[in-house]
Tab-separated table of C-alpha atoms in Angstrom:
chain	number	residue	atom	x	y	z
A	1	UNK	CA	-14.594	8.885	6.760
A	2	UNK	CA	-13.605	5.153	7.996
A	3	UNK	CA	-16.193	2.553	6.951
A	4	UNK	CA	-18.376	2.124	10.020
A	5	UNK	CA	-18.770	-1.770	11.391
A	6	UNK	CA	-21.863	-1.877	9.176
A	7	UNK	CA	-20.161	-1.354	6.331
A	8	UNK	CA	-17.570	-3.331	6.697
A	9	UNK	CA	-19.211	-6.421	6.746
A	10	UNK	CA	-21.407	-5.555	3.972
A	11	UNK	CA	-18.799	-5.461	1.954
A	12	UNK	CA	-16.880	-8.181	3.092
A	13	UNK	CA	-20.249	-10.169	1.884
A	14	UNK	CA	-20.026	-8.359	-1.136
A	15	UNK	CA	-16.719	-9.847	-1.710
A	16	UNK	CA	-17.581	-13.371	-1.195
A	17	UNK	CA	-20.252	-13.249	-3.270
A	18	UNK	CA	-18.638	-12.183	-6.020
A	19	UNK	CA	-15.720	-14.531	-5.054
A	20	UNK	CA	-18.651	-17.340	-5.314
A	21	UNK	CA	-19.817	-15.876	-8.894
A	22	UNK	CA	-16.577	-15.854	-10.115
A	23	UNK	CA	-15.257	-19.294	-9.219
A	24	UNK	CA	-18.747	-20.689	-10.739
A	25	UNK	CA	-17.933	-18.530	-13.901
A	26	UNK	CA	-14.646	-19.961	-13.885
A	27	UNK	CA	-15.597	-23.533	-13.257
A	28	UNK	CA	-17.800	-23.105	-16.347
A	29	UNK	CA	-15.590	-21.222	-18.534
A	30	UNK	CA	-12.556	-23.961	-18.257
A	31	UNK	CA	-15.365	-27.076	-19.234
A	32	UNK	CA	-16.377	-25.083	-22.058
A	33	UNK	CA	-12.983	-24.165	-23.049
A	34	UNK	CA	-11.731	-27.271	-22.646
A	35	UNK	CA	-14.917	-28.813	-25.175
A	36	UNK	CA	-14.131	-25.920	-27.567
A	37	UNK	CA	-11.111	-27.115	-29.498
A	38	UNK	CA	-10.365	-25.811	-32.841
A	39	UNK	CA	-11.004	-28.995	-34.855
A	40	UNK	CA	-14.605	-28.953	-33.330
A	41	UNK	CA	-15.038	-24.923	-33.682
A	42	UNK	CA	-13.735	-24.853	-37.357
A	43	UNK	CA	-15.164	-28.214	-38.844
A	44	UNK	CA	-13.943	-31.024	-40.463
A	45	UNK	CA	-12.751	-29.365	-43.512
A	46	UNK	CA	-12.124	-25.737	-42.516
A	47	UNK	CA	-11.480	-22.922	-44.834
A	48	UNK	CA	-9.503	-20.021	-43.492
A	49	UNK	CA	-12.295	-18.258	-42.347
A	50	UNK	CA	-13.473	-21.016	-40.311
A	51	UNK	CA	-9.933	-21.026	-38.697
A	52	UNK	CA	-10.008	-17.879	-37.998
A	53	UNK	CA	-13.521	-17.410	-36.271
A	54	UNK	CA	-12.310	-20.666	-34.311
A	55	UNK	CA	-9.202	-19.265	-33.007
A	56	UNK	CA	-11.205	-15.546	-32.540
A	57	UNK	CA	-13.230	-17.448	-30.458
A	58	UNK	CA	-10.337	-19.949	-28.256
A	59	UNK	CA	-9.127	-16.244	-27.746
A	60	UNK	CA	-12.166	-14.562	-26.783
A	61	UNK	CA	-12.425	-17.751	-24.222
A	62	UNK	CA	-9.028	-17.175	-22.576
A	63	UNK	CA	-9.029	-13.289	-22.578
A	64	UNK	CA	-12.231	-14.190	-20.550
A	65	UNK	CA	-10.841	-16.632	-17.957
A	66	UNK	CA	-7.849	-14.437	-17.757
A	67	UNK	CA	-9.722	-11.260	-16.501
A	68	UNK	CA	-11.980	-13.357	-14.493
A	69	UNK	CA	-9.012	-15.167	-12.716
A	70	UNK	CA	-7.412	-11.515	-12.125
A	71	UNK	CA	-10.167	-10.375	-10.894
A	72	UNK	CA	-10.601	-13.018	-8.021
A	73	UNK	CA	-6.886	-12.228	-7.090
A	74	UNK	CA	-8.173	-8.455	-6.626
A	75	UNK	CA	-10.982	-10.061	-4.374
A	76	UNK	CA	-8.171	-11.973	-2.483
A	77	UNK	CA	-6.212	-9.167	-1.835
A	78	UNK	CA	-8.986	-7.164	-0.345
A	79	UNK	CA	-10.170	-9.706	1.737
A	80	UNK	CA	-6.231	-10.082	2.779
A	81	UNK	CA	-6.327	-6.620	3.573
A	82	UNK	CA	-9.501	-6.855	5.196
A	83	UNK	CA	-8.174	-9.349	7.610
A	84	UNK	CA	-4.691	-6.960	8.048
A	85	UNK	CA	-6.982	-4.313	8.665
A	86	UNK	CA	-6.293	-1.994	5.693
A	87	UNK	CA	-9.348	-2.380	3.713
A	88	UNK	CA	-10.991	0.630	2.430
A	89	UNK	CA	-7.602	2.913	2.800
A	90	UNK	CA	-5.582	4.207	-0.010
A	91	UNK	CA	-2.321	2.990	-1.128
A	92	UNK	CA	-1.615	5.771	-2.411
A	93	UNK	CA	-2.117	8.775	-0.176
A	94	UNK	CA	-3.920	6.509	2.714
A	95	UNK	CA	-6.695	8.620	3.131
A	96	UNK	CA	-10.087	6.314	3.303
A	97	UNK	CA	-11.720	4.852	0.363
A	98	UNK	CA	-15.132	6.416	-0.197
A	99	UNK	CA	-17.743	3.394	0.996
A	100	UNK	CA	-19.842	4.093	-2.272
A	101	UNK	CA	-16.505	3.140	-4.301
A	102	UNK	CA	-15.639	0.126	-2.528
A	103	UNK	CA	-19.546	-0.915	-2.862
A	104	UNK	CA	-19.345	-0.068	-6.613
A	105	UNK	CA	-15.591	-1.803	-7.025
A	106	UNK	CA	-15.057	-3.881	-3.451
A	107	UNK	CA	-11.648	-4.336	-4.722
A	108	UNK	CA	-10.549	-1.299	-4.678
A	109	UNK	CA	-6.713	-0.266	-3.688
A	110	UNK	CA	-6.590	3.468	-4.285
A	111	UNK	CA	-9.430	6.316	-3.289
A	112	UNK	CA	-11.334	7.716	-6.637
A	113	UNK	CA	-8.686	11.239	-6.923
A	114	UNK	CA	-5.486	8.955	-6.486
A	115	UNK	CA	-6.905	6.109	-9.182
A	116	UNK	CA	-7.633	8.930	-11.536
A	117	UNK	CA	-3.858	10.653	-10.906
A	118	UNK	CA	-2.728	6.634	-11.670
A	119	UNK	CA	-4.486	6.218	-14.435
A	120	UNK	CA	-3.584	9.729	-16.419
A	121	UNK	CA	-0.102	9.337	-15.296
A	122	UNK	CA	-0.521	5.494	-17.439
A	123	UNK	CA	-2.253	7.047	-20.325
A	124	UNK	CA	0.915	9.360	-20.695
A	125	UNK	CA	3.595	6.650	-20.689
């Protein structure tokens, strides 16, 4: 069933908002990485371990920013598709995208029976 007009724009809000969260997250995560340096993490005088935990952590830091940043590039795309008029069908098969999915994951590109066929056919490979 196609998203009604209701729906639509409830999720378009739900897709700036997190577009908002995320771009505050960001803004946060880069000053903090950007204090965090190893020198400061590990001490003046580090041992291995203290390397180590300081570089887990630098890691930990940019794994973060990287998903975040991915994941406002998802949020892009769906608003770009929202203002192509795709939003909410599959890429897949094109049938429509359930409305509880898209609420759950507003980024959403395939319906929930084609993103389970993608991801078993990955799991394979």
């Amino acid at each position: 069933m196609p998203l009604t007009h209701e729906q639509a724009l409830e999720l378009v809000c739900v897709i700036e908002e997190r577009r908002a969260a995320l771009l505050e997250e960001l803004r946060k995560d880069m000053g903090r990485a950007r204090a965090d340096n190893m020198e400061e993490l590990a001490g003046p005088a580090p041992d291995p371990g203290d390397e180590s935990v300081a570089r887990n952590i630098v890691e930990l830091d940019h794994a973060e920013v990287t998903r975040e940043v991915g994941e406002l590039r998802q949020l892009d795309e769906a608003r770009r598709r929202f203002d192509e008029g795709s939003y909410g069908n599959c890429i897949a098969c094109g049938a429509d995208i359930d409305y509880r999915r898209l609420r759950v994951h507003p980024a959403a590109i395939r319906c929930i029976r084609c993103q389970e066929k993608f991801e078993e056919e990955r799991m394979v490979e």
